Coordinates of C-alpha atoms and ligand atoms in Angstrom, one line a residue:
X1 CA -9.6 -109.3 -10.8
X2 CA -9.0 -108.7 -7.2
X3 CA -5.8 -108.4 -5.0
X4 CA -5.3 -109.2 -1.3
X5 CA -2.0 -107.0 -1.0
X6 CA -3.2 -105.5 2.5
X7 CA -4.7 -108.8 3.5
X8 CA -1.8 -109.0 6.6
X9 CA -2.4 -105.6 7.6
X10 CA -5.2 -105.4 10.7
X11 CA -7.4 -102.5 10.6
X12 CA -5.7 -99.7 12.3
X13 CA -7.3 -98.7 15.8
X14 CA -6.3 -96.1 18.7
X15 CA -4.1 -97.9 21.4
X16 CA -2.7 -95.2 23.1
X17 CA 0.6 -93.7 23.5
X18 CA 2.2 -97.0 25.7
X19 CA 1.5 -99.4 23.3
X20 CA 3.9 -101.6 21.4
X21 CA 1.7 -102.2 18.4
X22 CA 3.4 -100.7 14.9
X23 CA -0.2 -101.0 13.4
X24 CA -1.5 -98.5 16.0
X25 CA -2.6 -95.1 16.6
X26 CA -1.0 -93.5 19.6
X27 CA -2.5 -90.1 19.2
X28 CA -5.3 -90.2 16.7
X29 CA -8.2 -91.2 19.0
X30 CA -10.8 -90.4 16.5
X31 CA -13.9 -90.2 18.9
X32 CA -11.8 -88.2 21.1
X33 CA -13.2 -84.6 21.8
X34 CA -11.0 -81.6 21.6
X35 CA -12.0 -78.1 21.6
X36 CA -15.9 -79.2 21.2
X37 CA -15.2 -81.2 18.4
X38 CA -14.1 -84.9 18.0
X39 CA -10.7 -85.2 16.3
X40 CA -12.0 -87.0 13.5
X41 CA -14.0 -83.8 12.8
X42 CA -11.4 -81.4 13.5
X43 CA -8.8 -83.4 11.3
X44 CA -11.0 -84.9 8.4
X45 CA -7.6 -86.9 7.1
X46 CA -7.7 -88.0 3.6
X47 CA -5.4 -90.3 1.6
X48 CA -4.6 -89.5 -1.9
X49 CA -4.3 -91.8 -4.9
X50 CA -1.3 -90.5 -6.8
X51 CA 1.4 -91.2 -4.3
X52 CA 0.2 -94.0 -2.6
X53 CA -1.5 -96.2 -5.7
X54 CA 0.0 -94.7 -8.9
X55 CA 3.6 -93.8 -8.3
X56 CA 5.8 -96.6 -9.0
X57 CA 8.8 -95.5 -6.8
X58 CA 10.6 -93.9 -9.7
X59 CA 13.2 -91.1 -9.7
X60 CA 14.8 -89.2 -12.0
X61 CA 17.9 -91.8 -11.9
X62 CA 15.8 -95.0 -12.3
X63 CA 12.4 -96.8 -12.9
X64 CA 10.0 -97.9 -10.1
X65 CA 10.8 -100.1 -7.3
X66 CA 7.4 -101.2 -6.2
X67 CA 5.7 -104.2 -7.0
X68 CA 1.9 -103.5 -6.6
X69 CA -0.2 -106.1 -8.0
X70 CA -2.3 -103.6 -10.2
X71 CA 0.5 -101.7 -11.3
X72 CA 1.4 -103.7 -14.5
X73 CA -2.4 -103.7 -15.5
X74 CA -3.4 -99.9 -14.2
X75 CA -3.5 -98.8 -17.9
X76 CA -6.3 -100.9 -18.7
X77 CA -10.0 -100.9 -17.4
X78 CA -9.5 -103.9 -15.7
X79 CA -6.1 -102.7 -13.9
X80 CA -7.7 -99.5 -12.9
X81 CA -10.5 -101.2 -11.3
X82 CA -8.4 -103.4 -9.1
X83 CA -6.0 -100.3 -8.2
X84 CA -9.3 -98.7 -7.2
X85 CA -10.6 -101.7 -5.0
X86 CA -7.0 -102.0 -3.4
X87 CA -7.4 -98.2 -2.5
X88 CA -10.6 -98.7 -0.7
X89 CA -9.2 -101.7 1.2
X90 CA -6.2 -99.7 2.2
X91 CA -8.4 -96.7 3.5
X92 CA -10.7 -99.1 5.1
X93 CA -7.9 -100.5 6.8
X94 CA -6.6 -97.2 7.9
X95 CA -9.7 -96.0 9.3
X96 CA -9.7 -92.5 7.8
X97 CA -12.9 -90.6 6.2
X98 CA -11.8 -89.2 3.3
X99 CA -9.5 -90.0 0.0
X100 CA -8.7 -87.5 -3.1
X101 CA -7.8 -88.1 -6.9
X102 CA -6.8 -87.1 -10.2
X103 CA -8.8 -88.1 -12.9
X104 CA -5.7 -90.1 -14.5
X105 CA -5.3 -91.5 -11.1
X106 CA -8.5 -93.3 -11.1
X107 CA -8.9 -94.2 -14.9
X108 CA -7.5 -96.5 -17.4
X109 CA -5.1 -94.8 -19.8
X110 CA -6.9 -92.8 -22.5
X111 CA -5.0 -91.4 -25.5
X112 CA -8.2 -89.8 -27.4
X113 CA -11.4 -88.0 -26.4
X114 CA -13.6 -91.1 -26.6
X115 CA -11.6 -93.2 -24.4
X116 CA -10.9 -90.0 -21.9
X117 CA -14.8 -89.7 -21.5
X118 CA -15.8 -93.7 -21.4
X119 CA -12.9 -94.7 -19.0
X120 CA -13.3 -92.0 -16.6
X121 CA -16.9 -92.4 -16.7
X122 CA -16.6 -96.4 -15.7
X123 CA -14.1 -95.3 -13.0
X124 CA -16.6 -92.9 -11.6
X125 CA -19.2 -95.4 -11.5
X126 CA -17.3 -97.7 -9.5
X127 CA -16.0 -95.1 -6.9
X128 CA -19.8 -94.0 -6.5
X129 CA -20.5 -97.7 -5.4
X130 CA -17.1 -98.0 -3.4
X131 CA -17.9 -94.9 -1.4
X132 CA -21.3 -96.1 -0.8
X133 CA -20.2 -99.7 0.7
X134 CA -17.3 -98.0 2.6
X135 CA -18.6 -94.8 3.8
X136 CA -15.5 -93.1 2.5
X137 CA -16.1 -89.7 1.1
X138 CA -14.5 -87.7 -1.3
X139 CA -12.2 -84.7 0.1
X140 CA -11.8 -83.3 -3.4
X141 CA -11.1 -84.2 -7.0
X142 CA -8.9 -82.5 -9.5
X143 CA -7.7 -83.0 -13.1
X144 CA -4.2 -83.7 -14.1
X145 CA -3.1 -81.2 -16.7
X146 CA 0.6 -81.4 -16.6
X147 CA 1.9 -85.0 -17.0
X148 CA 0.6 -85.6 -20.6
X149 CA 3.1 -84.4 -23.1
X150 CA 0.6 -82.2 -24.6
X151 CA 0.7 -80.1 -21.3
X152 CA 4.6 -79.3 -21.7
X153 CA 3.9 -75.7 -22.0
X154 CA 1.2 -75.6 -19.7
X155 CA -2.8 -76.2 -19.6
X156 CA -4.8 -73.1 -19.5
X157 CA -1.5 -71.0 -20.0
X158 CA -0.6 -72.9 -23.1
X159 CA 0.2 -70.8 -26.2
X160 CA -1.9 -73.1 -28.2
X161 CA -5.9 -73.0 -27.5
X162 CA -6.6 -76.6 -28.5
X163 CA -4.8 -77.5 -25.3
X164 CA -6.7 -75.0 -23.5
X165 CA -10.1 -76.7 -24.7
X166 CA -8.6 -80.2 -24.0
X167 CA -8.1 -79.0 -20.6
X168 CA -11.4 -77.5 -20.3
X169 CA -12.8 -81.1 -21.2
X170 CA -10.7 -83.0 -18.5
X171 CA -12.0 -80.3 -16.0
X172 CA -15.8 -80.3 -16.8
X173 CA -15.6 -83.8 -16.7
X174 CA -13.5 -84.1 -13.1
X175 CA -15.8 -81.2 -11.6
X176 CA -18.6 -83.0 -12.6
X177 CA -17.5 -86.1 -11.3
X178 CA -16.7 -84.2 -7.9
X179 CA -20.2 -83.2 -7.9
X180 CA -21.7 -86.3 -8.4
X181 CA -19.5 -88.1 -6.0
X182 CA -20.3 -85.6 -3.2
X183 CA -16.8 -84.2 -2.9
X184 CA -16.2 -81.6 -0.5
X185 CA -13.6 -79.5 -2.6
X186 CA -12.4 -79.2 -6.2
X187 CA -8.7 -78.2 -6.4
X188 CA -6.9 -76.4 -9.3
X189 CA -3.0 -77.1 -8.8
X190 CA -1.3 -75.2 -11.7
X191 CA 1.7 -77.8 -12.3
X192 CA 2.8 -76.4 -15.5
X193 CA 1.0 -73.0 -15.2
X194 CA 4.1 -70.9 -15.2
X195 CA 7.0 -70.6 -17.8
X196 CA 10.6 -71.4 -18.2
X197 CA 11.8 -68.4 -19.9
X198 CA 10.1 -65.0 -20.6
X199 CA 12.2 -65.2 -24.1
X200 CA 9.2 -67.4 -25.4
X201 CA 6.7 -66.3 -23.0
X202 CA 3.5 -63.6 -23.2
X203 CA 3.2 -63.5 -19.6
X204 CA 0.0 -60.9 -19.9
X205 CA -1.5 -63.5 -22.3
X206 CA -0.9 -66.5 -20.4
X207 CA -2.3 -64.8 -16.9
X208 CA -5.2 -63.6 -19.0
X209 CA -6.0 -67.2 -20.2
X210 CA -5.4 -68.3 -16.5
X211 CA -8.0 -65.8 -15.1
X212 CA -10.3 -66.9 -18.1
X213 CA -10.2 -70.6 -17.2
X214 CA -10.7 -70.1 -13.6
X215 CA -13.8 -68.1 -14.1
X216 CA -15.0 -70.5 -16.5
X217 CA -14.8 -73.1 -13.9
X218 CA -16.5 -71.1 -11.5
X219 CA -19.3 -70.4 -13.7
X220 CA -19.5 -73.7 -14.5
X221 CA -19.5 -75.1 -10.8
X222 CA -23.0 -72.6 -10.4
X223 CA -24.3 -73.9 -13.4
X224 CA -24.1 -77.6 -12.2
X225 CA -25.1 -76.9 -8.8
X226 CA -22.0 -77.9 -7.0
X227 CA -21.8 -76.4 -3.8
X228 CA -18.0 -77.5 -2.5
X229 CA -15.3 -75.1 -2.6
X230 CA -13.2 -74.3 -5.4
X231 CA -9.4 -74.3 -4.3
X232 CA -6.0 -73.4 -5.8
X233 CA -3.0 -74.9 -4.5
X234 CA -0.2 -72.4 -4.7
X235 CA 3.3 -73.7 -5.3
X236 CA 6.3 -71.5 -6.8
X237 CA 8.3 -73.8 -9.1
X238 CA 8.8 -77.3 -10.0
X239 CA 8.2 -78.1 -12.6
X240 CA 8.1 -75.0 -14.2
X241 CA 10.8 -72.5 -13.3
X242 CA 8.5 -69.9 -12.1
X243 CA 4.5 -71.0 -11.6
X244 CA 1.8 -68.4 -11.4
X245 CA 0.1 -69.4 -8.2
X246 CA 3.8 -69.0 -6.5
X247 CA 2.1 -68.7 -2.9
X248 CA -1.0 -67.7 -1.1
X249 CA -0.6 -63.8 -1.1
X250 CA 0.1 -64.1 -5.0
X251 CA -3.1 -66.1 -5.5
X252 CA -5.0 -63.7 -3.9
X253 CA -3.6 -60.9 -5.8
X254 CA -4.3 -63.0 -8.6
X255 CA -8.0 -63.8 -7.7
X256 CA -8.7 -60.0 -6.8
X257 CA -7.3 -59.1 -10.7
X258 CA -10.0 -61.4 -12.1
X259 CA -12.6 -60.8 -9.2
X260 CA -12.7 -64.2 -8.1
X261 CA -11.6 -63.9 -4.2
X262 CA -15.1 -64.5 -2.7
X263 CA -15.3 -68.0 -5.1
X264 CA -11.8 -69.5 -4.6
X265 CA -9.9 -70.6 -1.6
X266 CA -6.3 -72.0 -1.4
X267 CA -5.3 -75.7 -0.5
X268 CA -2.0 -75.1 1.4
X269 CA 0.7 -78.0 0.9
X270 CA 3.4 -77.9 3.6
X271 CA 6.2 -78.5 1.3
X272 CA 4.9 -76.1 -1.1
X273 CA 5.4 -73.1 1.6
X274 CA 8.8 -74.3 2.3
X275 CA 9.5 -73.9 -1.3
X276 CA 8.3 -70.6 -1.3
X277 CA 10.7 -69.6 1.7
X278 CA 7.7 -69.4 3.9
X279 CA 6.9 -71.7 7.2
X280 CA 3.6 -73.6 6.6
X281 CA 1.8 -71.9 9.3
X282 CA 2.8 -68.3 7.5
X283 CA 0.9 -69.8 4.6
X284 CA -2.1 -70.8 7.2
X285 CA -2.1 -67.3 8.7
X286 CA -1.7 -65.4 5.3
X287 CA -5.1 -67.3 4.0
X288 CA -6.9 -66.9 7.0
X289 CA -6.0 -63.2 7.4
X290 CA -7.3 -62.7 3.5
X291 CA -10.4 -65.0 4.1
X292 CA -9.4 -67.5 1.5
X293 CA -8.3 -70.7 4.2
X294 CA -9.5 -73.8 2.2
X295 CA -7.6 -76.9 3.3
X296 CA -4.2 -78.8 3.8
X297 CA -2.0 -81.1 1.8
X298 CA 0.0 -82.5 4.5
X299 CA 3.7 -83.5 3.9
X300 CA 7.3 -82.2 4.7
X301 CA 10.3 -81.3 2.7
X302 CA 13.8 -81.6 3.5
X303 CA 15.8 -78.6 4.7
X304 CA 19.0 -79.7 2.9
X305 CA 17.6 -80.6 -0.2
X306 CA 15.4 -78.0 -1.2
X307 CA 13.0 -79.9 -3.6
X308 CA 9.8 -81.1 -3.2
X309 CA 10.3 -84.4 -1.4
X310 CA 6.8 -85.2 -0.3
X311 CA 7.7 -86.6 2.9
X312 CA 5.2 -87.8 5.6
X313 CA 4.7 -85.1 8.3
X314 CA 7.2 -86.4 11.3
X315 CA 7.6 -83.2 13.3
X316 CA 5.1 -82.7 16.0
X317 CA 6.9 -79.1 17.0
X318 CA 6.4 -78.0 13.4
X319 CA 2.7 -79.3 12.9
X320 CA 2.1 -77.7 16.8
X321 CA 2.8 -74.1 14.9
X322 CA 0.5 -75.0 12.0
X323 CA -2.3 -76.9 13.7
X324 CA -2.5 -73.7 15.9
X325 CA -3.1 -71.5 13.3
X326 CA -5.8 -73.7 12.0
X327 CA -7.7 -73.9 15.2
X328 CA -7.1 -69.9 15.5
X329 CA -8.6 -69.7 11.7
X330 CA -11.9 -71.4 12.8
X331 CA -10.7 -74.8 11.9
X332 CA -11.9 -76.6 8.6
X333 CA -15.2 -76.0 6.6
X334 CA -14.8 -78.0 3.7
X335 CA -11.2 -78.7 4.1
X336 CA -8.9 -81.4 5.5
X337 CA -5.7 -82.8 6.1
X338 CA -4.8 -84.9 3.1
X339 CA -1.6 -86.8 2.8
X340 CA 0.2 -85.4 -0.1
X341 CA 3.1 -87.4 0.9
X342 CA 5.1 -90.6 -0.3
X343 CA 7.1 -93.2 1.2
X344 CA 10.8 -93.4 0.0
X345 CA 11.9 -95.2 -3.1
X346 CA 13.5 -98.3 -0.6
X347 CA 10.0 -98.7 1.3
X348 CA 8.8 -101.2 -1.0
X349 CA 6.3 -103.2 1.2
X350 CA 2.4 -102.9 1.8
X351 CA 3.4 -102.5 5.5
X352 CA 5.6 -98.9 4.7
X353 CA 2.4 -97.6 3.2
X354 CA 0.9 -98.0 6.5
X355 CA 3.5 -96.8 8.6
X356 CA 3.9 -93.4 6.5
X357 CA 0.3 -92.8 7.1
X358 CA 0.2 -93.8 10.8
X359 CA 3.4 -91.5 11.5
X360 CA 1.5 -88.6 9.7
X361 CA -1.8 -89.0 11.3
X362 CA 0.0 -89.3 14.8
X363 CA 2.0 -86.4 14.3
X364 CA -0.9 -84.3 13.3
X365 CA -3.1 -85.6 16.0
X366 CA -0.6 -84.9 18.9
X367 CA -0.2 -81.5 17.1
X368 CA -3.8 -81.0 17.4
X369 CA -3.6 -81.8 21.2
X370 CA -0.6 -79.5 21.6
X371 CA -2.6 -76.6 20.0
X372 CA -5.8 -77.1 22.1
X373 CA -3.3 -77.1 25.4
X374 CA -2.0 -73.9 24.0
X375 CA -5.5 -72.4 23.3
X376 CA -6.5 -73.8 26.7
X377 CA -3.7 -72.3 28.6
X378 CA -4.6 -68.9 27.1
X379 CA -1.2 -67.2 27.9
X380 CA -0.1 -66.8 24.5
X381 CA -3.2 -65.5 23.2
X382 CA -3.6 -63.3 26.2
X383 CA 0.2 -61.9 25.4
X384 CA -1.2 -61.2 21.6
X385 CA -4.2 -59.5 22.8
X386 CA -2.8 -57.1 25.3
X387 CA -0.2 -56.6 22.8
X388 CA -2.8 -55.0 20.4
X389 CA -5.0 -53.6 22.9
X390 CA -4.4 -50.1 22.0
X391 CA -6.3 -50.5 18.8
X392 CA -9.7 -51.4 20.8
X393 CA -9.1 -47.9 22.8
X394 CA -9.8 -44.5 21.7
X395 CA -6.9 -43.6 19.6
X396 CA -7.0 -47.0 17.8
X397 CA -10.8 -46.6 16.9
X398 CA -10.4 -42.9 15.5
X399 CA -7.7 -44.2 13.3
X400 CA -10.0 -46.6 11.8
X401 CA -13.1 -44.3 11.7
X402 CA -14.3 -43.3 8.1
X403 CA -13.5 -39.7 7.4
X404 CA -10.2 -39.6 9.6
X405 CA -7.5 -38.5 7.3
X406 CA -3.7 -38.7 7.7
X407 CA -3.6 -35.2 8.7
X408 CA -6.3 -35.6 11.2
X409 CA -4.1 -38.4 12.7
X410 CA -1.2 -36.2 12.0
X411 CA -2.6 -33.0 13.9
X412 CA -3.7 -35.4 16.9
X413 CA -0.4 -36.9 17.3
X414 CA 0.7 -33.3 17.7
X415 CA -2.0 -32.1 19.8
X416 CA -1.4 -34.4 22.4
X417 CA 2.5 -34.3 22.1
X418 CA 2.8 -38.0 21.9
X419 CA 5.9 -40.1 22.8
X420 CA 5.3 -43.5 22.3
X421 CA 7.6 -45.6 24.0
X422 CA 9.2 -49.4 22.5
X423 CA 7.9 -52.4 24.3
X424 CA 9.1 -55.9 24.4
X425 CA 7.9 -58.6 22.1
X426 CA 8.8 -61.2 24.7
X427 CA 9.8 -63.6 21.8
X428 CA 11.8 -65.7 23.6
X429 CA 9.7 -65.9 26.8
X430 CA 6.9 -66.9 24.3
X431 CA 8.8 -69.4 22.6
X432 CA 10.1 -70.9 25.8
X433 CA 6.3 -71.2 26.8
X434 CA 5.4 -72.9 23.7
X435 CA 8.1 -75.3 23.9
X436 CA 6.8 -76.5 27.2
X437 CA 3.5 -77.9 25.0
Ligands
XUL501 C1 2.2 -81.5 -6.8 C2 1.0 -81.4 -5.9 C3 0.0 -82.3 -6.6 C4 -1.3 -81.4 -6.4 C5 -2.6 -82.1 -7.0 O1 3.4 -80.8 -6.2 O2 1.0 -81.0 -4.6 O3 -0.1 -83.4 -6.2 O4 -1.6 -81.7 -4.8 O5 -2.6 -81.7 -8.5
CO502 CO1 -0.4 -81.1 -3.2

């Protein structure tokens, strides 16, 4: 079963900002060198399997609106293969280097352990072939421990240890498949690792079980010799009322508690950051400061709706601030920009999938150029450096010297008769400067 669903769409190439071509990049010029690396190396774009090839265009008030040729059969092994072929055809035409999956996105639908193993095994063998033929690589794999009704009360945090064990079965298979396919990262998003009400929830036990699960994943990673990064994707709520991986800082506290802060990093999603009442760049800067920055799920929310709308990013201004933090953090190592984004329910055509991705890619690419210009200009970073310059001086160093106590510093303030004066933070001037880019 093959499909020519995308046959009318040409391969997307860079044509520059003046082009009228709707199937071209205006800013993403993959071989252009920016701050010492090509744009492709900086941005490491990935297409996600779930929104782009699995989601039917349904919402809570109505069924799917899309008529993808593979959709009606995707629960069967033949239909799942057709979906995988279509996905690689799409990614090849988009000319991006990576893709991402959940186990259930690429596999036929299984209801028992035997089919689970068989269907997923077939899928992975096929993906290995598709990757080899196309040169498209796996940015990350993950296991879906939230859609099947058996996960209604969570995966690792389920009150029933049999569900924990089912989850272990799925995650072992997905982690080993990620290893086999050369995936750069393995992601855990705790979709239902949280609670609806404390009336029925033993939080301490659930947190300990989640910590146990993560420790087992890390241990297995080392056992099989997988060298990619393990990433947790924070999200404050949705689908559960309260999720344990609320935001980057909460995840860090959790990792510290279970001794995993050197083993696990974060996959930061823009829309999850805004749901947690943070800016996207706040989450990136937090991860960078704590040494756990991993990867990005690129999308945007809606400032009026306040739920996870997963739209394609389209604000160069917002993305510039985020990209600046990524560059300041030293850029990606294993991570990249995965489009965890979906076209709207009325955008039913094959072309719409391209327009969504082209717009998102160009928005991020233009933002990288802006961030590079800001860094090359140097005035903002120079202001920041000068603002903290005292910490490189004698007093700053003394405060940080091992053995200096609170009383020593207090005595010093008295002895020197210190009288520190407020200085302008120059926010308006800096914001004006930023806007010029
Ligand atoms: C859900 C979400 C997931 C993860 C992978 O909000 O972002 O798609 O990225 O499980
Ligand atoms: Co995501």
